Short mmCIF file of C-alpha atoms in Angstrom, two decimals:
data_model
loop_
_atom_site.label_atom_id
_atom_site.label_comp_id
_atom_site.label_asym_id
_atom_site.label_seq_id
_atom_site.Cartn_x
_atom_site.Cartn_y
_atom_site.Cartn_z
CA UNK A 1 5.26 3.95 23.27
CA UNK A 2 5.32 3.43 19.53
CA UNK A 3 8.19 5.80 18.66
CA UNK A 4 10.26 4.21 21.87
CA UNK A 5 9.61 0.53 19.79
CA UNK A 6 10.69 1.85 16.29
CA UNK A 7 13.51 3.63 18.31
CA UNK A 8 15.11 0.27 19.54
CA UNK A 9 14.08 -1.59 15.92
CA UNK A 10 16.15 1.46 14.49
CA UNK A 11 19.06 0.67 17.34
CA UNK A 12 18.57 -3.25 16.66
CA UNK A 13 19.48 -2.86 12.80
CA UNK A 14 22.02 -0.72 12.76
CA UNK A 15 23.51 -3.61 15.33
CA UNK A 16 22.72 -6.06 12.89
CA UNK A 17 24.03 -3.64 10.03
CA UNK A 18 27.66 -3.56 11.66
CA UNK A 19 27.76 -7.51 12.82
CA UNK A 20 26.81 -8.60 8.93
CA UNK A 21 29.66 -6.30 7.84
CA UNK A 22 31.68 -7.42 10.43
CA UNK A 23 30.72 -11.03 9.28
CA UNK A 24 31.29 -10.35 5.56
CA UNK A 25 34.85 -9.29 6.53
CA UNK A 26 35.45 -12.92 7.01
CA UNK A 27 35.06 -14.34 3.88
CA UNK A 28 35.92 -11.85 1.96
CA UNK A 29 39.50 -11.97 3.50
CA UNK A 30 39.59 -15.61 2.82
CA UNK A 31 39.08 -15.24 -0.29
CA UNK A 32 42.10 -12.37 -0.85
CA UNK A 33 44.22 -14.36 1.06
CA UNK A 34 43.73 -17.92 -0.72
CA UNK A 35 44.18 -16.65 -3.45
CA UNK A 36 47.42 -15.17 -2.86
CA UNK A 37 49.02 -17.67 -0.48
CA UNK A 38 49.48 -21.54 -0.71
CA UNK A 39 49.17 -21.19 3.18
CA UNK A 40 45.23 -20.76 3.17
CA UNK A 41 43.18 -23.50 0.99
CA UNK A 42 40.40 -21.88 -1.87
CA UNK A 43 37.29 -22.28 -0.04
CA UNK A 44 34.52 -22.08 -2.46
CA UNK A 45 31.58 -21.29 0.10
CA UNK A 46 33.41 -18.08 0.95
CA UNK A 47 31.85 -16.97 -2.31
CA UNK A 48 27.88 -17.73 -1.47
CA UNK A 49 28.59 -16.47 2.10
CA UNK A 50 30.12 -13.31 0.81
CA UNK A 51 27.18 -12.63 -1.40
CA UNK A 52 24.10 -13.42 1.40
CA UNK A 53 26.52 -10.98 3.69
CA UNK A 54 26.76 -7.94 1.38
CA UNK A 55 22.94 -8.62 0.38
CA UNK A 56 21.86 -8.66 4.16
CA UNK A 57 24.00 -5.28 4.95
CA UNK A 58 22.68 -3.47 1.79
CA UNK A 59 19.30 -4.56 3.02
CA UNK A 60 19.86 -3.46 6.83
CA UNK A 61 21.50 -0.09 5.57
CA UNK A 62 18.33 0.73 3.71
CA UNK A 63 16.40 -0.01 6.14
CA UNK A 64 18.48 2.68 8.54
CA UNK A 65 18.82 5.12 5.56
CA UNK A 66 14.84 5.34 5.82
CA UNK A 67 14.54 5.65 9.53
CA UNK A 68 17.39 8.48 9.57
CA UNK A 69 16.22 9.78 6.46
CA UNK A 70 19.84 9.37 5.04
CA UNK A 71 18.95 8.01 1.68
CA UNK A 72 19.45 10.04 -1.23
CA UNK A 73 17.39 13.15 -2.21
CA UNK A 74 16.94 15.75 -5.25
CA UNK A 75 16.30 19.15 -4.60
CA UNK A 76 13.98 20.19 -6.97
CA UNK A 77 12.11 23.11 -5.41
CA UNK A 78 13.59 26.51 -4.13
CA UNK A 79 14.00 26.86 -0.78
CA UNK A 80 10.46 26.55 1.18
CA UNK A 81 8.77 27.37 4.24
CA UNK A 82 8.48 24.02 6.94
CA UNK A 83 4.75 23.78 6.08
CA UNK A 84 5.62 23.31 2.03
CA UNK A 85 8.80 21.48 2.80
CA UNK A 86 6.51 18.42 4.81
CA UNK A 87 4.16 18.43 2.35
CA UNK A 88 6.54 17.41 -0.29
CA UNK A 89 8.39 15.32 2.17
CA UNK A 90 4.75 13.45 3.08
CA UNK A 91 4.32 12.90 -2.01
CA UNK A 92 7.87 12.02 -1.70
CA UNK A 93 7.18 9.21 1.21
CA UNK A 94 4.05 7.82 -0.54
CA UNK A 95 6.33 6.83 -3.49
CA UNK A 96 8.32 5.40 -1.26
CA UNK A 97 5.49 3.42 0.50
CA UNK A 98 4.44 2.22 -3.28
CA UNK A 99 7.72 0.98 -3.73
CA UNK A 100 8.22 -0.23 -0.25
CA UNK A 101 4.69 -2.37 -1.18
CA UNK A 102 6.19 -3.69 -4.07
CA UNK A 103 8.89 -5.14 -1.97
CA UNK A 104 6.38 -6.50 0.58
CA UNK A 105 3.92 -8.33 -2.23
CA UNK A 106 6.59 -9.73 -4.18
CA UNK A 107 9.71 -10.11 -1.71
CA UNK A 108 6.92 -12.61 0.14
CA UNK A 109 6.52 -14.18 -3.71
CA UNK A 110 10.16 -14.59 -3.70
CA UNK A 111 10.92 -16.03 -0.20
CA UNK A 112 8.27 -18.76 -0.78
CA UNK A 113 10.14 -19.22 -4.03
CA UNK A 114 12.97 -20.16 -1.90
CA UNK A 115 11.63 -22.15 0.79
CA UNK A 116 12.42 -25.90 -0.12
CA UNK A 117 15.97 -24.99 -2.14
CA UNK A 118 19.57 -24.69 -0.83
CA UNK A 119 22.85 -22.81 -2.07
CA UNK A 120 24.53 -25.03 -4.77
CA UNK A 121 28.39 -24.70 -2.81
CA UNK A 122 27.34 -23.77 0.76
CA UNK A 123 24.15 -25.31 1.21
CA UNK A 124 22.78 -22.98 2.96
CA UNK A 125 19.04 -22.15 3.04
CA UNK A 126 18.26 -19.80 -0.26
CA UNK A 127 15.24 -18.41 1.83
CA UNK A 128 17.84 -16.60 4.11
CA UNK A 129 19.12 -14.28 1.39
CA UNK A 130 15.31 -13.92 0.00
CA UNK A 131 14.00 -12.25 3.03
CA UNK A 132 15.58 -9.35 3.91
CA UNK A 133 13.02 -7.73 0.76
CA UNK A 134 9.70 -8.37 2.37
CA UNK A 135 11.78 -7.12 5.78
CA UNK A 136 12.73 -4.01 4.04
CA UNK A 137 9.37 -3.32 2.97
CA UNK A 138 7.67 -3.88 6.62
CA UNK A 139 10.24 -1.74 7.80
CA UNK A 140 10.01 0.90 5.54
CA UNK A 141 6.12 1.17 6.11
CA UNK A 142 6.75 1.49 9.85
CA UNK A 143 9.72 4.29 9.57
CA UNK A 144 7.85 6.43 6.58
CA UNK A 145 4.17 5.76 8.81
CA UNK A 146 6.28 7.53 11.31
CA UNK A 147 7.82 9.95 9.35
CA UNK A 148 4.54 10.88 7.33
CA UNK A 149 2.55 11.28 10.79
CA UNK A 150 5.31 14.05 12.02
CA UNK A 151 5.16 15.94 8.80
CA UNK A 152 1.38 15.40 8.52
CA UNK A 153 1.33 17.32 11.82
CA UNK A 154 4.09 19.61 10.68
CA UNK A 155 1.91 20.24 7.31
CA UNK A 156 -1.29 20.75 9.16
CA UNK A 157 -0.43 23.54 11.44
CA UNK A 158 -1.90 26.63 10.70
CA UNK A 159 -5.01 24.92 8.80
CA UNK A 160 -8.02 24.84 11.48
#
């Protein structure tokens, strides 16, 4: 039941992943275009909604990276059998869970930080572009939990 939840979470960002580049398409092109046409005025919230865009989708897309393990990694060790190569997939996830804590404890900090201010041009709610870091952070704790429990049981085969 748990892994059919995390599966339509996983589905439901990479949704919102395409719609917020989708979005930032917008104002980005209004901005190229005003500022080589008389035809188009210079809107100057294109700028602020530009920015809350491209920091939403690099958000979202770490968030998916996680869950389909796409994010970057270093080979360090010669090739290994699958019992070695979970258990330094399961140290490599708990440094990722530190820094995913990080991003829950002070991503909340930040988003209260933000709570009774607005954009200077767009006016737009600064707590908007605040919390997609606490977000990350949940989500990476679910996707890794996930991921560690699989390798866990990968890791401990063999043992009893």
């Amino acid at each position: 039941m748990l892994r059919k939840l995390t599966r339509w979470y996983a589905s439901l960002l990479s949704w919102l992943l395409v719609a917020s580049v989708a979005v930032l398409i917008i104002p980005v092109s209004l901005q190229i275009f005003s500022r080589y046409t008389a035809l188009i005025p210079s809107y100057i919230w294109t700028e602020e909604m530009a920015r809350f865009c491209f920091i939403w989708s690099i958000m979202l897309g770490a968030m998916v990276g996680i869950r389909e393990s796409t994010h970057f990694v270093v080979d360090l060790w010669p090739p290994m059998n699958a019992r070695a190569q979970a258990a330094v997939r399961i140290v490599a996830s708990i440094f990722v869970l530190v820094f995913a804590c990080v991003f829950i404890w002070w991503g909340i900090d930040f988003t209260r930080f933000a709570l009774n201010r607005i954009s200077e041009l767009a006016e737009l709610p600064l707590w908007t572009i605040h919390l997609p870091w606490p977000i990350a952070g949940a989500t990476w704790v679910v996707f890794l939990g996930e991921q560690m429990w699989d390798d866990l049981r990968i890791a401990g085969k063999g043992m009893a």
